Coordinates of C-alpha atoms and ligand atoms in Angstrom, one line a residue:
X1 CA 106.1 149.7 209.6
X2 CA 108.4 151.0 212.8
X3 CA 111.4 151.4 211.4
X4 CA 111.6 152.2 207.4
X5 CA 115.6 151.6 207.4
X6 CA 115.5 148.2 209.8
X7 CA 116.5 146.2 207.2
X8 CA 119.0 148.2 205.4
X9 CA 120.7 149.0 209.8
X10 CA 120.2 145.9 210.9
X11 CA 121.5 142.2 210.2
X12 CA 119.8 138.9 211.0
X13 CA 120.8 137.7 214.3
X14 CA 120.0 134.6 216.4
X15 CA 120.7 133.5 219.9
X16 CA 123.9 131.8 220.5
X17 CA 123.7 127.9 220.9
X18 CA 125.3 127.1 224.7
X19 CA 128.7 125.5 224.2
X20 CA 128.7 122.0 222.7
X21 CA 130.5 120.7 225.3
X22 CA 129.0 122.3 228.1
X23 CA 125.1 121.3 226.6
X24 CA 125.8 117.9 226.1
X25 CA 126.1 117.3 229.7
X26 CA 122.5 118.3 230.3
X27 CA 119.2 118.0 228.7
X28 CA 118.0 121.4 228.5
X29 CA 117.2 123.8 225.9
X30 CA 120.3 124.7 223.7
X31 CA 119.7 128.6 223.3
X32 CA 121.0 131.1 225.2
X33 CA 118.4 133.8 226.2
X34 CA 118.0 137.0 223.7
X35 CA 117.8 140.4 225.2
X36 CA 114.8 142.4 224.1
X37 CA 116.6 145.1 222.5
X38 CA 118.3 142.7 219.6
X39 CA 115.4 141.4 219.1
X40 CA 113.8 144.9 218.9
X41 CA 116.3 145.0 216.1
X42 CA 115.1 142.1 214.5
X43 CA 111.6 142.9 214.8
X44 CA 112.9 146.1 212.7
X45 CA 114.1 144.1 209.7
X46 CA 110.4 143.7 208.9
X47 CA 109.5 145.6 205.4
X48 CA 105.7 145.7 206.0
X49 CA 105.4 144.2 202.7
X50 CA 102.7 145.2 200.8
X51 CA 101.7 141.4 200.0
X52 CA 103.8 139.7 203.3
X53 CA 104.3 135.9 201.4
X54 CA 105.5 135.1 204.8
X55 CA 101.4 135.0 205.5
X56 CA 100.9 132.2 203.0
X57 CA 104.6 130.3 204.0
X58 CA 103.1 130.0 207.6
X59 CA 100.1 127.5 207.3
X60 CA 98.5 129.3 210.5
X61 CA 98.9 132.1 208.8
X62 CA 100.4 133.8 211.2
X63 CA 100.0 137.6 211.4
X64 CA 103.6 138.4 211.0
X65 CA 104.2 142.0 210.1
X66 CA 101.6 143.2 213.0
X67 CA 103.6 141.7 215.7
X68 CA 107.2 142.1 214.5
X69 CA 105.7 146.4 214.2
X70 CA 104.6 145.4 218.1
X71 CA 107.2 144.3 219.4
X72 CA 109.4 147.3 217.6
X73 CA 107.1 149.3 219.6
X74 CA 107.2 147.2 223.1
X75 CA 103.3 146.7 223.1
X76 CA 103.9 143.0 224.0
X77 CA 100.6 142.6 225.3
X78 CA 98.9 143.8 221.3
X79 CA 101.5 141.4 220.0
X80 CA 100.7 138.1 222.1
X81 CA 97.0 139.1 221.5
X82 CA 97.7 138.9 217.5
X83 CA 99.6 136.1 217.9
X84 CA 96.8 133.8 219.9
X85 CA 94.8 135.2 217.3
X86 CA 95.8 132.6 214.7
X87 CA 98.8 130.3 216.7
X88 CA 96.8 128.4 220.1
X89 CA 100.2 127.4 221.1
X90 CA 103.3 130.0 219.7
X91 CA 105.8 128.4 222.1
X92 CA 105.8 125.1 220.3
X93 CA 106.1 126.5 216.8
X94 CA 108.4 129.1 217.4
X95 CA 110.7 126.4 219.0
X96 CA 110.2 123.7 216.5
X97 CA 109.2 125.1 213.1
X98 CA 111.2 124.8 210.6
X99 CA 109.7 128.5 209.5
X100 CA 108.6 127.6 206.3
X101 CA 107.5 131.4 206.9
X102 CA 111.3 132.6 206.7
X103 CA 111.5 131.0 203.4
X104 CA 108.8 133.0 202.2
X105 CA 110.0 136.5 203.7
X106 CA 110.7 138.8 200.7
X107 CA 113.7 140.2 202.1
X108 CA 114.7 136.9 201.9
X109 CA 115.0 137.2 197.8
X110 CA 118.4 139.0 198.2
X111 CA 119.2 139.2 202.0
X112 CA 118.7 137.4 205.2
X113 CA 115.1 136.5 205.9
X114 CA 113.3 138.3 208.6
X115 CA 114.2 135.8 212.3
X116 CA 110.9 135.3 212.7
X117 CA 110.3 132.1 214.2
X118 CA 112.8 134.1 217.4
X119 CA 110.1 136.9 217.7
X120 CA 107.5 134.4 217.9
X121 CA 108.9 132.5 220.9
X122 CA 109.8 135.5 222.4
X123 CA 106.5 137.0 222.3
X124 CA 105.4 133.9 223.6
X125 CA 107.6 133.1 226.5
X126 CA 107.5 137.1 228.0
X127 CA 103.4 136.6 227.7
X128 CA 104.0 134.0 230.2
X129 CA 106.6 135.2 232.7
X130 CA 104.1 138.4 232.8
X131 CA 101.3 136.4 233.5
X132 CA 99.1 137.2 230.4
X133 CA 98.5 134.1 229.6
X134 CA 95.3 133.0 231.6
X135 CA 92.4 130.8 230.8
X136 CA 89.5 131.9 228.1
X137 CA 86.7 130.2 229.9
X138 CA 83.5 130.0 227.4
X139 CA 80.6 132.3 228.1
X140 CA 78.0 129.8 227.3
X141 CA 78.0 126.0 227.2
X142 CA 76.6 124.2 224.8
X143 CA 76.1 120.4 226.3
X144 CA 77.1 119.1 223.5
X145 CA 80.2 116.6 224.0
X146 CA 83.3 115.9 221.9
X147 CA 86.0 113.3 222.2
X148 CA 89.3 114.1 221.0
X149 CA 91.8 110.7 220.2
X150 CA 95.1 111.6 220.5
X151 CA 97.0 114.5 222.1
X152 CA 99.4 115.7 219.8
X153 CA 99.5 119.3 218.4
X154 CA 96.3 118.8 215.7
X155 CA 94.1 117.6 218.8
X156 CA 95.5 119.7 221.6
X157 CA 94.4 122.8 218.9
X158 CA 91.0 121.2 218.6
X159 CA 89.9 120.8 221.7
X160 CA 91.1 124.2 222.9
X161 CA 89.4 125.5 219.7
X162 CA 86.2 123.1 220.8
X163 CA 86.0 123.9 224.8
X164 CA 86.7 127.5 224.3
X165 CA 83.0 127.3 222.1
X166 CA 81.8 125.8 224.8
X167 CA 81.2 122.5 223.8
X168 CA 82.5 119.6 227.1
X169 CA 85.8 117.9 225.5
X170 CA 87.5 115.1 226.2
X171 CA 90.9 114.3 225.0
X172 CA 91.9 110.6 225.3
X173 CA 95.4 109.8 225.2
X174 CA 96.7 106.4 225.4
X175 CA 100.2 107.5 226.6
X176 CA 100.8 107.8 230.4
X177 CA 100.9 111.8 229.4
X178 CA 99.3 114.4 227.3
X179 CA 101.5 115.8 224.6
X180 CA 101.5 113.4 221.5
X181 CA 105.2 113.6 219.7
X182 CA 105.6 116.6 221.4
X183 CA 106.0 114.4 224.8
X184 CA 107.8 111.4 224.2
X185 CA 109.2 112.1 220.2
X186 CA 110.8 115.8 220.8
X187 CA 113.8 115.7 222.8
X188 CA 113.8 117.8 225.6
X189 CA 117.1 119.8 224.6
X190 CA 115.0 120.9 221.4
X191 CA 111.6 122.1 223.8
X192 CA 111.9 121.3 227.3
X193 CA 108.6 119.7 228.6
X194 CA 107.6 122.1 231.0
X195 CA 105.9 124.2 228.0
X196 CA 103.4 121.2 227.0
X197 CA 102.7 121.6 231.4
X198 CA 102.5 125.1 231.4
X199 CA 99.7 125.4 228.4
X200 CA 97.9 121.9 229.5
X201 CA 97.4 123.6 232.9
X202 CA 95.8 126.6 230.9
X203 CA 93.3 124.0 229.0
X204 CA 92.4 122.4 232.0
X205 CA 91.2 125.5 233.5
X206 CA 89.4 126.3 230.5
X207 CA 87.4 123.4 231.1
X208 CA 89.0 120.5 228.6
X209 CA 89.2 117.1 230.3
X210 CA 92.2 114.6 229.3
X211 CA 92.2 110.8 230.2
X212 CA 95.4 109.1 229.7
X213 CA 96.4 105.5 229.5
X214 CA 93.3 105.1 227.6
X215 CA 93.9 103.1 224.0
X216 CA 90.7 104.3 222.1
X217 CA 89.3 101.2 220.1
X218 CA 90.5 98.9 222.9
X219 CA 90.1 100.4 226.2
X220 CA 86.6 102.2 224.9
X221 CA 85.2 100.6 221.4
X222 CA 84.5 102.9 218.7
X223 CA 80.7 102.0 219.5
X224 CA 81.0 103.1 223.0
X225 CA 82.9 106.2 221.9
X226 CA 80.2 107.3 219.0
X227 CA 77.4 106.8 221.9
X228 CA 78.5 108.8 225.0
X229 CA 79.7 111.7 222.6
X230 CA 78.2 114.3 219.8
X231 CA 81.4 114.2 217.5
X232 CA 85.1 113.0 217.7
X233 CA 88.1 114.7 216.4
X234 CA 90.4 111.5 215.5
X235 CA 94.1 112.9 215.7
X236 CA 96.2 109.8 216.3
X237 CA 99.0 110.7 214.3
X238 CA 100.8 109.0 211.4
X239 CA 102.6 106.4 213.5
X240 CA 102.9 103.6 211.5
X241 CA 106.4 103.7 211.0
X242 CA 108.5 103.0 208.1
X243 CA 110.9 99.7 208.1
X244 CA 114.1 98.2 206.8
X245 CA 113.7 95.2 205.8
X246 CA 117.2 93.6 205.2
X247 CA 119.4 90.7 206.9
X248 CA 119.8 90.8 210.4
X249 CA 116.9 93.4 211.0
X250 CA 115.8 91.2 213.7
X251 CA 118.8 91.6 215.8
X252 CA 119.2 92.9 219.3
X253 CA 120.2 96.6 219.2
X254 CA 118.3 97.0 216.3
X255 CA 115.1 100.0 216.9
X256 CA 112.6 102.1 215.6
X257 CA 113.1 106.0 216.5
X258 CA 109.9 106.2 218.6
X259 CA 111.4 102.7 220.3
X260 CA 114.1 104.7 221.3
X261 CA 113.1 108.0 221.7
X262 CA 109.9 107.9 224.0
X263 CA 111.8 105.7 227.1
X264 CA 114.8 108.6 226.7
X265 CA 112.0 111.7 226.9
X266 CA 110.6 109.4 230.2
X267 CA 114.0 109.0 231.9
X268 CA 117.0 111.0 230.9
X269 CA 119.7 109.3 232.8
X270 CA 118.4 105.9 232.9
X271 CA 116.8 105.1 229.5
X272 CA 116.6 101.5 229.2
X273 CA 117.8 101.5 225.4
X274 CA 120.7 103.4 226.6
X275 CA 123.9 104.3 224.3
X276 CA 126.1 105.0 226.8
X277 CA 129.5 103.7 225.2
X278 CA 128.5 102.3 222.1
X279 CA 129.1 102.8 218.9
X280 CA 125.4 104.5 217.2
X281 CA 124.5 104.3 213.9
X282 CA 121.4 106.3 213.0
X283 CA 119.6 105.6 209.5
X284 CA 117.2 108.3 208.2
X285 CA 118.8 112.3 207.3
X286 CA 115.9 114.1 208.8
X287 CA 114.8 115.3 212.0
X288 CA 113.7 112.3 213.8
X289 CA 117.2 111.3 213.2
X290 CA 119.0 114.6 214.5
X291 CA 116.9 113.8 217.6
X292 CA 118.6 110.4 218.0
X293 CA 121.7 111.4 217.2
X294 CA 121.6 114.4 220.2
X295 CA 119.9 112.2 222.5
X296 CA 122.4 109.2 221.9
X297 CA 125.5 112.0 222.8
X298 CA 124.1 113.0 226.1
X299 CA 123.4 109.2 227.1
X300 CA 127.6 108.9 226.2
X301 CA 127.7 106.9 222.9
X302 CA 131.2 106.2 221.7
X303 CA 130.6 107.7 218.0
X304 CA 127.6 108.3 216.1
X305 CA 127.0 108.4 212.4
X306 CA 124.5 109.2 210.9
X307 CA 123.4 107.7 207.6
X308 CA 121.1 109.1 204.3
X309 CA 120.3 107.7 201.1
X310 CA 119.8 110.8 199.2
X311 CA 122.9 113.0 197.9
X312 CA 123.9 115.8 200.6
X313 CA 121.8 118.9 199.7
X314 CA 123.3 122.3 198.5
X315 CA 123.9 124.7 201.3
X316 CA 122.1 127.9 199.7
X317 CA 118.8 128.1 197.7
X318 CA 119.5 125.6 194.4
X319 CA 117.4 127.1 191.3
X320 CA 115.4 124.6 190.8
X321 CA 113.5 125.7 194.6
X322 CA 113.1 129.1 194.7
X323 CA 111.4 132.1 196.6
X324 CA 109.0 132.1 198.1
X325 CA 109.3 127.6 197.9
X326 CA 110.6 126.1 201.1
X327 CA 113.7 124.5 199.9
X328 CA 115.5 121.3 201.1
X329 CA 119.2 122.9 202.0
X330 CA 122.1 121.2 204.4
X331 CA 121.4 122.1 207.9
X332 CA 123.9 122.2 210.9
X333 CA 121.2 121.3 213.9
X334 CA 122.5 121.7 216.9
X335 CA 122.6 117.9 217.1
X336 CA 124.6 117.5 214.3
X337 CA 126.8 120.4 215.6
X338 CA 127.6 117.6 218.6
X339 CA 128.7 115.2 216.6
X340 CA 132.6 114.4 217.2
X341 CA 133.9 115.2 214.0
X342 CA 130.9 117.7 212.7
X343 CA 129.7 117.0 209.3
X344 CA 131.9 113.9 208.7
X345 CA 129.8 111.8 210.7
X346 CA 127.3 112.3 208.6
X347 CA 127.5 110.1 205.6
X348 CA 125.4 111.0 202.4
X349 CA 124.8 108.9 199.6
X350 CA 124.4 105.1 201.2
X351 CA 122.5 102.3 201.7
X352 CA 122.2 99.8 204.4
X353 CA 122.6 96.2 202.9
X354 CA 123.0 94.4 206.3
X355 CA 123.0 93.8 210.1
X356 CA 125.9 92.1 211.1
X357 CA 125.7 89.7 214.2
X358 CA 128.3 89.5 216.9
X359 CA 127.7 85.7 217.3
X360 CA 124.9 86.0 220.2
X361 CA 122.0 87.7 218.3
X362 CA 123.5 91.4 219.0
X363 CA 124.2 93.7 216.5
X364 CA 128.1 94.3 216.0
X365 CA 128.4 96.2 212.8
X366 CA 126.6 97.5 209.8
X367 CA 126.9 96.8 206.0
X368 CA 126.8 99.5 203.9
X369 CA 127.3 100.5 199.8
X370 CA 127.7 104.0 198.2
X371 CA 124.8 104.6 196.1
X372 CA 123.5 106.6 193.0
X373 CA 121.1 109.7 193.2
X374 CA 117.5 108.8 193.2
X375 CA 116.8 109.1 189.4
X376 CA 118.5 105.7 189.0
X377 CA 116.7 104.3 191.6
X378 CA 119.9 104.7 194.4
X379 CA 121.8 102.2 191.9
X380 CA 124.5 100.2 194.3
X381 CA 127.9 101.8 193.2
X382 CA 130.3 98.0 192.8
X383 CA 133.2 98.2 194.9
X384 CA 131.7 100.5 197.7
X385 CA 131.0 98.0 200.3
X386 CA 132.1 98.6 203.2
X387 CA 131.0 97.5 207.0
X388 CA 130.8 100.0 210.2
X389 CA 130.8 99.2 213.7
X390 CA 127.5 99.4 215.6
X391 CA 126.1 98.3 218.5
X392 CA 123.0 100.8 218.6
X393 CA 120.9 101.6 215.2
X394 CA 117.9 103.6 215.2
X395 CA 115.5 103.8 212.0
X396 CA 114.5 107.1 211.0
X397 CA 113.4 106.7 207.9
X398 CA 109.8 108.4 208.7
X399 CA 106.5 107.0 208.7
X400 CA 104.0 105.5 206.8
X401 CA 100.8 107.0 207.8
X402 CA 98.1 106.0 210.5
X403 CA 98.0 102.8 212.3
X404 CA 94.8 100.8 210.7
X405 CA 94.0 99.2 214.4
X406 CA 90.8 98.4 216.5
X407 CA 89.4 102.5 216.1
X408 CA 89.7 103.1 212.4
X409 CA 88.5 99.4 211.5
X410 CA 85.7 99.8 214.5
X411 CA 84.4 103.3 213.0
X412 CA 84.7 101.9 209.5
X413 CA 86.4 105.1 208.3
X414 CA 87.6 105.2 204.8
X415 CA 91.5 105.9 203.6
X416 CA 92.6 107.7 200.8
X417 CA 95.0 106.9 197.9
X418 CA 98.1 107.3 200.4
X419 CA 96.6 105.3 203.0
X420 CA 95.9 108.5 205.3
X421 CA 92.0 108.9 206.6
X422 CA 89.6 110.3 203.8
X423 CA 88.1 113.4 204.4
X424 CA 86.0 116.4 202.8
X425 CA 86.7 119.6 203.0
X426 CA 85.0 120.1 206.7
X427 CA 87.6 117.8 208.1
X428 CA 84.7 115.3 208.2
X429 CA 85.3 111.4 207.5
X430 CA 82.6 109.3 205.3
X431 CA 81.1 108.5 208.7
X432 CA 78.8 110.8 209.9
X433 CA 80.3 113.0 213.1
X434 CA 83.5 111.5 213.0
X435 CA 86.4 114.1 211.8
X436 CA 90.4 113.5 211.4
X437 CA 93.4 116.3 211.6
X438 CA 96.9 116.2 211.9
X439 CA 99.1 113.4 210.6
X440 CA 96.2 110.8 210.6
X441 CA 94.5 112.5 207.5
X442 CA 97.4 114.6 206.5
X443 CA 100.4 112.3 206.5
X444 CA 103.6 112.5 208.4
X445 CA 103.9 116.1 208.5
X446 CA 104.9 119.3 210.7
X447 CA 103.7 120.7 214.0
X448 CA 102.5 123.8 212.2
X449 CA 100.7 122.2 209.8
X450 CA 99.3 120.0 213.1
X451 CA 97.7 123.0 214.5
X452 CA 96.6 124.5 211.3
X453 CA 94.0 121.2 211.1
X454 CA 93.4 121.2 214.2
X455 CA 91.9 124.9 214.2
X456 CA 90.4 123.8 211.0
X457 CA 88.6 120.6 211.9
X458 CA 87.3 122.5 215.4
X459 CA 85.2 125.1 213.2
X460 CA 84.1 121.8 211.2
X461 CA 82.9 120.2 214.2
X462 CA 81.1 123.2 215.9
X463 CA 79.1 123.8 212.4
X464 CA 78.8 119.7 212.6
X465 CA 76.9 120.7 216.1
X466 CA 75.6 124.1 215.9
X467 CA 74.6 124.6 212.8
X468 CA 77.5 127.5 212.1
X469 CA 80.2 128.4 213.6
X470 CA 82.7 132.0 214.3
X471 CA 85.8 129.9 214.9
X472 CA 88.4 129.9 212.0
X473 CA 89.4 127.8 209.1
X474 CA 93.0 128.6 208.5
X475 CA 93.8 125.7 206.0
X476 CA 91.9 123.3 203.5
X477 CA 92.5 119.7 204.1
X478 CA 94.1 119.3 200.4
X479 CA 96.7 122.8 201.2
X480 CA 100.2 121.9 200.5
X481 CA 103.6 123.4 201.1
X482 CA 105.0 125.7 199.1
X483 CA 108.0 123.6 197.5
Ligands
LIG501 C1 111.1 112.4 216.6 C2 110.2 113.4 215.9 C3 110.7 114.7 215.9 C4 109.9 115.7 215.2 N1 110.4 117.0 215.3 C5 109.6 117.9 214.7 C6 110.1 119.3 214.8 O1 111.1 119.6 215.3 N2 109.3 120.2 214.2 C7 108.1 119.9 213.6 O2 107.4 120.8 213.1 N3 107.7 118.6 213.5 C8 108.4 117.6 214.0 N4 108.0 116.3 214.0 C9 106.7 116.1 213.3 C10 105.6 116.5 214.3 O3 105.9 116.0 215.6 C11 104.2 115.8 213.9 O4 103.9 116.3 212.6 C12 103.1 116.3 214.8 O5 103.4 116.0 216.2 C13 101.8 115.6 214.4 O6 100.8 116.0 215.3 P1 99.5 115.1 215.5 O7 98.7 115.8 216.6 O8 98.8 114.9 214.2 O9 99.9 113.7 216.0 P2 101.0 113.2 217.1 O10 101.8 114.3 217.7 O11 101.6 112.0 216.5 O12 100.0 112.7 218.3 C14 99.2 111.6 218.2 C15 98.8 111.0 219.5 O13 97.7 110.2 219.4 C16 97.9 109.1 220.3 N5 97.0 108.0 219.8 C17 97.1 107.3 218.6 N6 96.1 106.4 218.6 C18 95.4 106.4 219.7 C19 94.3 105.7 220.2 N7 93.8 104.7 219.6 N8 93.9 106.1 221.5 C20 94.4 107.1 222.2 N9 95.5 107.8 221.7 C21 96.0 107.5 220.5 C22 99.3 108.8 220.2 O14 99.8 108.1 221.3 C23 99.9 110.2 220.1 O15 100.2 110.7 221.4 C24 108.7 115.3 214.6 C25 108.3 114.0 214.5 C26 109.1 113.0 215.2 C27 108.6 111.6 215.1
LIG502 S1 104.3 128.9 213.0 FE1 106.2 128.4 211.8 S2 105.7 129.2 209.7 FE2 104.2 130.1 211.1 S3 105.2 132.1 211.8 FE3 105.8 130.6 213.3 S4 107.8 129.8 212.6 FE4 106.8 130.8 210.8

C-alpha cells in the first residue's frame, strides 16, 4: 500500500463527460481524457485491504490492489502486466463494466468506492500508446485445431487463451465483422470501434484466424465443423430476443434493439432505421435501451422517452442490497443525461397496452397504463391510460437466451432448465468436444462475465486436448453475481 492516508486526502474523482450538447453532434467517446496525476490520486484511495472483496466482485478476478499500488508508483509497465494477467482485453471492461468490483470495494461501506474501473482503462490505453502491447506468439504448436462460433467477448477470450497454447484457431463469425455485441450492439459513443481493431490486429499476429460472413450450421454443417476440427468453443451469444406481444406489434416503425442498433454501429449518418425527426419511444430500462436512446439523439429524433415496467429504483444502496451485493440503483448514463428534459423522459412504472396505427400500417402513437410493483404482478392501475406519440419504438426488454437454429439442433447439444446450453463444470456440452461460454450457456449476461468463460472454457478445452493444461480457470460455470 503506497499511500496509507490516500483515502482519508483524497476524494473519488472521475473524468468529466464532454458537454451534452457539444457530444451529441458526434459519435465518439463521451469522456474527457484524465491526467495521470488524478488518477495517481485515485490509485491512492486503495486500502490494500487485507481480504480485497473487490477480488471476488470482479468475476476475472482482477488483481486490483497490485495495480492501483503500480500505478501510485508509475510502474505502468508491472501494472499492464498484472492486469493481462487475469483481463485478455482491459480496454473493453474498463469502458463497459458496470464494476460490479466498485460495489464490492470496502471503502465503499462508508465512503466512495475506489474508481477502479478508470485505473483499469487507463492502464490499458497508456500500454498501448507506449507500444507494450505486442503479440504473445506460442512457443510450441500443438496441431491440434479448434473452431470458435461467434466473436463476441467469451470467444474472442477463448481463442486468444486457445492460440496463445498453441493450438491453430479459428473464429467464425457470421457478421461481416469480428466483435460480437461489442461491434454492432455497443454504440460507438460508449467504446469507439477502433479498440475491437486495435486488439483483433494483436490476435491475428498471434496466429488466430477469423472467417466472417460465415453462419455456422448453414454455411458449414455442424458435421462438417466436428470433422475438420479437434474441439469447438460455441459462443453465439444469447440472441434470441425478448418480444411484446400486444396490438399493432406488427406495424411499421415498430423494432427490436439489435434491429436498430447494428445498421446505426454500420453507418452513423445514414442508418436506414433512422430517427432523425421523430418522435422515439424506447421500451426496456436497461442498457440496451440507454444505447437506443443516445443513438436515436445523435441521428436527430424529436423527443425520446423512455419506458420501464418496474418502479424507478432508489438512488443510494437500499437495505435490502448491501455490501459487498451489486445493487440495482438509478443511474444517470450519459445517454440518459441527453435526454431533453433529463430524468422526466424517463417514465417508470408503465406498461405498453398498444401500437397505434396512423391509417397506413405506420406506427403513430403508443398506448400506455400506470402499473403496480411487481409483487402484484404490474396490476393495470384503472384510469391511467393514456396514449403517446411515436413514430420510432425500439424493444429493449432483453433476451431470452440462445437461438435453437441449424448448429445447436445439428450438434444435438442439450439445454438446461432456462433454455441456455447444458454444460459441466469443464465448460464441456453432453457432446463429446463441443464446449459453450458466454451468454449461450450463461444467459444474457455482462462482458465481464463474457471473458471470465471464455478464459474458463479455453483451459477446459486445452485439458479436452492435451491431457492438462497451465491456462486459468477464473469462474465455475454455475458462479453467480453477488446480489
Ligand atoms: C445493446 C447492448 C448493450 C450492451 N452493453 C453492455 C455494457 O455496456 N456492458 C456490459 O458489460 N455488457 C453489455 N451488454 C451485454 C454484453 O454485450 C454481452 O453480455 C456480451 O457481449 C456476451 O458476449 P458473448 O461473447 O457471449 O456473445 P455476443 O457478444 O453476443 O457474440 C456472439 C456472436 O456470435 C455470433 N454468432 C451467433 N451464432 C452464430 C453462428 N451460428 N455462426 C457464426 N456466428 C454466430 C453472433 O453474430 C455474435 O457476433 C450489452 C448488450 C447489448 C445487447
Ligand atoms: S473487469 Fe469490471 S469488475 Fe473487474 S476490475 Fe474491471 S471494472 Fe471491475
Amino acid at each position: 500500500m503506497a499511500d496509507p492516508k490516500g483515502f482519508l486526502t483524497h476524494d473519488r474523482e472521475l473524468p468529466q463527460r464532454r458537454p451534452v450538447d457539444v457530444r451529441i453532434r458526434d459519435w465518439k467517446e463521451v469522456y474527457e481524457d484524465f491526467p495521470a496525476p488524478k488518477l495517481t490520486k485515485q490509485a491512492a484511495r486503495c486500502m490494500d485491504c487485507g481480504i480485497p472483496f473487490c477480488h471476488n466482485g470482479c468475476p476475472l478476478g482482477n488483481l486490483i490492489p497490485e495495480w492501483n499500488d503500480l500505478v501510485y508508483r508509475h510502474d505502468w509497465q508491472e501494472a499492464i502486466e498484472r492486469l493481462h494477467a487475469t483481463n485478455n482485453f482491459p480496454e473493453f471492461t474498463g469502458r463497459l463494466c458496470p464494476a460490479p468490483c466498485e460495489a464490492a470495494c470496502v471503502l465503499g461501506i462508508n465512503a466512495d468506492p475506489v474508481a477502479i474501473k478508470r485505473v483499469e482503462v487507463e492502464i490499458i490505453d497508456r500500454a498501448f500508446s507506449e507500444g507494450w502491447v505486442t503479440p504473445v506468439v506460442p512457443t510450441k504448436k500443438t496441431g491440434k485445431r479448434v473452431a470458435v462460433v461467434g466473436s463476441g467477448p467469451a470467444g474472442l477470450a477463448a481463442a486468444q487463451q486457445l492460440t496463445r497454447a498453441g493450438h491453430d484457431v479459428v473464429v467464425f463469425e457470421r457478421a461481416d465483422a469480428i466483435g460480437g455485441l461489442l461491434r454492432y450492439g455497443i454504440p460507438e459513443f460508449k467504446m469507439e470501434k477502433r479498440h475491437i481493431d486495435r486488439r483483433l490486429e494483436q490476435m491475428r499476429a498471434e496466429g488466430t484466424e477469423f472467417r466472417t460472413s460465415v453462419n455456422v450450421g448453414v454455411d458449414i454443417t455442424a458435421e462438417q465443423l466436428r470433422e475438420q476440427f479437434d474441439a469447438v468453443i460455441l459462443s453465439g451469444g444469447a440472441t434470441q430476443w425478448r418480444d411484446l406481444p400486444v396490438a399493432g406489434r406488427s406495424l411499421r416503425g415498430v423494432y427490436q434493439a439489435m434491429e436498430y442498433l447494428p445498421p446505426a454501429n454500420k453507418d452513423f449518418e445514414n442508418s436506414p432505421i433512422n430517427a432523425r425527426g421523430k418522435h422515439v419511444v424506447v421500451i426496456g430500462g436497461g442498457d440496451t435501451g440507454a444505447d437506443c436512446i443516445g443513438t436515436a439523439i445523435r441521428q436527430g429524433a424529436a423527443s425520446v422517452t423512455q419506458l420501464e415496467i418496474m418502479p424507478q429504483p432508489p438512488a443510494s444502496r437500499p437495505g435490502a442490497q448491501p455490501w459487498p451485493t451489486f445493487p440495482t440503483l438509478f443511474k444517470m448514463e450519459s445517454a440518459h443525461e441527453e435526454l431533453a428534459d433529463g430524468e422526466g423522459d424517463r417514465v417508470y412504472a408503465v406498461s405498453t397496452t398498444e401500437f397505434v396505427d396512423d391509417g397506413t400500417g405506420q406506427v403513430r402513437a403508443l398506448r400506455l397504463v400506470q402499473v403496480e410493483g411487481p409483487q402484484s404482478g404490474f396490476k393495470p392501475i384503472p384510469g391511467t391510460e393514456r396514449e403517446i406519440p411515436a413514430d420510432l419504438v425500439t424493444l429493449s426488454m432483453g433476451f431470452v437466451g440462445p437461438e435453437k437454429g441449424a448448429l445447436l439442433e445439428g450438434l444435438g447439444v442439450e439445454y438446461d432448465a432456462r433454455g441456455n446450453v447444458a454444460r459441466d463444470k469443464t465448460y464441456m456440452t453432453n457432446v463429446d468436444g463441443v464446449f459453450v461460454a458466454g451468454d449461450m450457456g450463461r444467459g444474457q449476461s455482462l462482458i465481464v462475465w463474457a471473458i471470465a468463460e471464455g478464459r474458463a472454457a479455453a483451459s477446459g478445452v486445452d485439458r479436452f486436448l492435451t491431457g492438462e493444461t497451465a491456462l486459468p480457470y477464473p469462474i465455475l460455470p454455475t458462479a453467480r453475481p453477488l446480489v
